[in-house]
Amino acid sequence: MMMFFNKLYIKNLLDAYKRLREAGFDIGFVAPVLNVNNVTYYHFLKTLDLLSEYEALFEKAIFIRNWTKQAIWLDPQVARWIWERSLPLNETAEKFNYKNKEQIDVIPVRFSIQLILFEKSFLEFIGGMVSPGPKFLGDENPQETPQNNIKLPRLLVPFGDEESMNFFADIYMAGRFIALDSFAGHLAYAPQRFYMIEWFKNNKEKFVEDIRK
């Protein structure tokens, strides 16, 4: 996983979180607009007026859809195309800051937790992350300890950090939000990684060119 930040990303993300909290929302987490992400790529395209071009070249941009059916997750050419329109990072971040100033949207489906903002109190409230282990029915030699003495069918619980954050946010009605004026970059998903790492090596100077201005 390779993530790329800019000078406005964390400021705008924190500002969005504070506004939501002051407005009385229960918050699971707040995320920026990530360019290569199977939910927020839609907001990336919409903000930069690229929706029509993307849909003419690749497919209709529908994010309420299993990620394995989406070109943004599968196709390295899509990741490359997105990144060619993401650089320089600070200039792109300025566009998001200007066009989407203080705008927030709700995330309606499971979301990647590669780059999210949440409070320690939320983790404490949900009892931390849930991972498969001896507490599940069907495991061999379950260990009975005061912290691990509940037997649950495996299908009733999430299987890792990402599943936990989304599962408990939904269960406790704590919102998942996108700060639309906060932009950051994600290089690629697993099916795109080999190609995109090579692309990055050949284009890494472009990632810092606006910092040198």
Coordinates of C-alpha atoms in Angstrom, one line a residue:
M1 CA 0.0 0.0 0.0
M2 CA 1.4 3.4 -1.0
M3 CA -0.4 6.5 0.1
F4 CA 0.5 10.1 -0.9
F5 CA -0.4 13.2 1.1
N6 CA -0.5 16.9 0.4
K7 CA -0.5 20.1 2.4
L8 CA -4.3 20.3 2.7
Y9 CA -5.2 16.7 3.3
I10 CA -5.0 16.5 7.1
K11 CA -6.2 20.0 7.8
N12 CA -9.4 19.6 5.9
L13 CA -10.0 16.1 7.3
L14 CA -9.7 17.4 10.8
D15 CA -11.9 20.4 10.1
A16 CA -14.6 18.1 8.7
Y17 CA -14.4 15.9 11.7
K18 CA -14.8 18.8 14.1
R19 CA -17.8 20.2 12.2
L20 CA -19.5 16.8 12.3
R21 CA -18.9 16.4 16.0
E22 CA -20.0 20.0 16.8
A23 CA -23.2 19.3 14.8
G24 CA -24.0 16.4 17.0
F25 CA -23.3 13.4 14.7
D26 CA -22.0 10.1 16.1
I27 CA -18.9 9.4 14.0
G28 CA -17.3 6.1 13.1
F29 CA -14.7 7.6 10.8
V30 CA -14.1 10.3 8.3
A31 CA -12.1 9.7 5.1
P32 CA -10.6 11.9 2.4
V33 CA -11.3 11.5 -1.3
L34 CA -8.8 8.9 -2.5
N35 CA -8.2 8.8 -6.2
V36 CA -7.8 5.0 -6.6
N37 CA -10.5 3.9 -4.3
N38 CA -13.6 1.9 -5.3
V39 CA -15.9 4.4 -3.5
T40 CA -14.3 7.8 -3.7
Y41 CA -13.0 7.5 -7.2
Y42 CA -16.5 8.7 -8.2
H43 CA -16.1 11.9 -6.1
F44 CA -12.6 12.3 -7.6
L45 CA -14.0 12.1 -11.2
K46 CA -17.0 14.4 -10.4
T47 CA -14.9 17.1 -8.7
L48 CA -12.4 17.2 -11.6
D49 CA -15.2 17.0 -14.3
L50 CA -13.8 13.7 -15.6
L51 CA -16.9 11.5 -15.3
S52 CA -17.9 11.6 -18.9
E53 CA -14.4 10.9 -20.1
Y54 CA -13.9 8.0 -17.7
E55 CA -17.2 6.4 -18.6
A56 CA -16.5 6.7 -22.3
L57 CA -13.1 5.0 -21.9
F58 CA -13.8 2.4 -19.2
E59 CA -17.2 1.9 -17.6
K60 CA -20.1 3.6 -15.9
A61 CA -18.8 4.9 -12.5
I62 CA -21.0 3.0 -10.1
F63 CA -19.5 2.6 -6.6
I64 CA -22.4 0.8 -4.9
R65 CA -21.2 -2.4 -6.4
N66 CA -18.9 -5.2 -5.3
W67 CA -15.3 -4.1 -5.7
T68 CA -14.3 -7.1 -7.8
K69 CA -16.7 -6.0 -10.5
Q70 CA -15.1 -2.5 -10.7
A71 CA -12.4 -1.5 -13.2
I72 CA -11.0 0.9 -10.6
W73 CA -10.0 -2.1 -8.5
L74 CA -9.1 -4.5 -11.3
D75 CA -7.5 -2.6 -14.2
P76 CA -4.0 -1.2 -14.0
Q77 CA -4.7 1.1 -17.0
V78 CA -7.5 2.7 -15.0
A79 CA -5.2 3.4 -12.1
R80 CA -2.6 4.9 -14.4
W81 CA -5.3 7.1 -16.1
I82 CA -6.5 8.3 -12.7
W83 CA -2.9 9.1 -11.6
E84 CA -2.1 11.0 -14.7
R85 CA -4.9 13.3 -13.8
S86 CA -4.0 13.5 -10.1
L87 CA -0.6 15.2 -10.4
P88 CA 0.8 17.5 -9.2
L89 CA -0.8 16.5 -5.9
N90 CA -0.8 19.9 -4.2
E91 CA -2.4 21.5 -7.3
T92 CA -5.1 18.8 -7.3
A93 CA -5.7 19.3 -3.6
E94 CA -6.2 23.0 -4.1
K95 CA -9.0 22.2 -6.7
F96 CA -10.7 20.0 -4.1
N97 CA -10.3 22.7 -1.5
Y98 CA -11.8 25.3 -3.7
K99 CA -14.6 23.3 -5.4
N100 CA -15.7 21.3 -2.4
K101 CA -15.0 23.7 0.4
E102 CA -16.5 22.3 3.7
Q103 CA -18.6 19.7 1.8
I104 CA -19.2 16.3 3.4
D105 CA -20.9 13.2 2.1
V106 CA -22.0 9.9 3.7
I107 CA -20.3 6.6 2.8
P108 CA -23.2 4.2 2.2
V109 CA -21.2 1.0 1.7
R110 CA -18.2 -0.8 3.1
F111 CA -15.1 1.4 2.9
S112 CA -11.4 0.8 2.9
I113 CA -9.7 2.0 6.1
Q114 CA -6.3 2.7 4.4
L115 CA -6.5 6.4 5.3
I116 CA -9.3 7.3 7.8
L117 CA -9.6 9.6 10.8
F118 CA -11.3 8.2 14.0
E119 CA -11.1 8.7 17.7
K120 CA -9.6 6.4 20.3
S121 CA -13.0 6.6 22.1
F122 CA -14.7 4.9 19.2
L123 CA -12.3 1.9 19.4
E124 CA -12.8 1.8 23.1
F125 CA -16.6 1.9 22.7
I126 CA -16.7 -1.0 20.3
G127 CA -14.2 -3.0 22.3
G128 CA -11.4 -2.8 19.7
M129 CA -11.0 -4.8 16.5
V130 CA -12.3 -8.3 16.0
S131 CA -10.2 -11.0 14.5
P132 CA -10.8 -14.7 14.0
G133 CA -9.4 -16.8 16.8
P134 CA -10.3 -19.2 19.6
K135 CA -13.5 -17.2 20.5
F136 CA -15.2 -18.6 17.4
L137 CA -17.2 -21.8 17.3
G138 CA -15.5 -24.5 15.3
D139 CA -11.9 -23.5 16.3
E140 CA -9.8 -26.3 17.7
N141 CA -8.8 -26.0 21.4
P142 CA -10.5 -22.8 22.2
Q143 CA -8.7 -20.9 25.0
E144 CA -11.0 -19.9 27.9
T145 CA -9.8 -16.6 29.4
P146 CA -11.7 -13.7 31.0
Q147 CA -11.0 -11.6 27.8
N148 CA -11.9 -14.4 25.4
N149 CA -14.8 -16.5 26.7
I150 CA -17.6 -15.9 24.3
K151 CA -18.4 -18.4 21.6
L152 CA -19.9 -16.9 18.5
P153 CA -20.7 -18.4 15.1
R154 CA -18.0 -17.3 12.7
L155 CA -20.5 -15.8 10.3
L156 CA -21.8 -13.4 12.9
V157 CA -18.6 -11.4 13.3
P158 CA -16.2 -9.4 11.1
F159 CA -12.9 -11.0 10.1
G160 CA -10.4 -8.1 10.5
D161 CA -9.7 -4.4 11.0
E162 CA -11.5 -3.1 7.9
E163 CA -14.6 -5.3 8.5
S164 CA -14.6 -4.4 12.2
M165 CA -14.7 -0.6 11.5
N166 CA -17.5 -0.9 9.0
F167 CA -19.5 -3.5 10.9
F168 CA -19.5 -1.6 14.2
A169 CA -20.0 1.8 12.6
D170 CA -23.2 0.3 11.1
I171 CA -24.3 -1.6 14.2
Y172 CA -24.0 1.5 16.4
M173 CA -25.2 4.0 13.8
A174 CA -21.9 5.9 13.8
G175 CA -21.5 7.6 10.5
R176 CA -18.9 6.9 7.9
F177 CA -18.2 10.2 6.1
I178 CA -16.1 11.6 3.2
A179 CA -14.6 15.1 3.6
L180 CA -15.0 16.2 0.0
D181 CA -12.4 19.0 0.2
S182 CA -9.7 16.6 1.5
F183 CA -7.8 14.8 -1.2
A184 CA -5.1 12.1 -1.0
G185 CA -3.6 9.5 -3.3
H186 CA -3.6 5.7 -3.2
L187 CA -1.3 4.1 -5.8
A188 CA -3.0 0.9 -6.6
Y189 CA -5.0 -2.2 -5.5
A190 CA -3.4 -5.6 -5.5
P191 CA -4.4 -6.5 -9.1
Q192 CA -2.8 -3.2 -10.3
R193 CA 0.2 -3.1 -8.0
F194 CA 3.0 -4.6 -10.2
Y195 CA 2.2 -2.4 -13.1
M196 CA 1.7 0.7 -11.0
I197 CA 4.9 0.3 -9.0
E198 CA 6.8 0.3 -12.3
W199 CA 4.8 3.3 -13.4
F200 CA 5.7 5.1 -10.2
K201 CA 9.4 4.4 -10.6
N202 CA 9.3 5.9 -14.0
N203 CA 7.3 9.0 -12.9
K204 CA 8.4 9.6 -9.3
E205 CA 9.8 13.0 -10.1
K206 CA 6.3 14.2 -10.9
F207 CA 5.2 13.5 -7.4
V208 CA 7.4 16.2 -6.0
E209 CA 7.5 18.7 -8.8
D210 CA 5.0 21.1 -7.2
I211 CA 6.8 21.0 -3.9
R212 CA 9.9 22.5 -5.6
K213 CA 8.0 25.5 -7.0

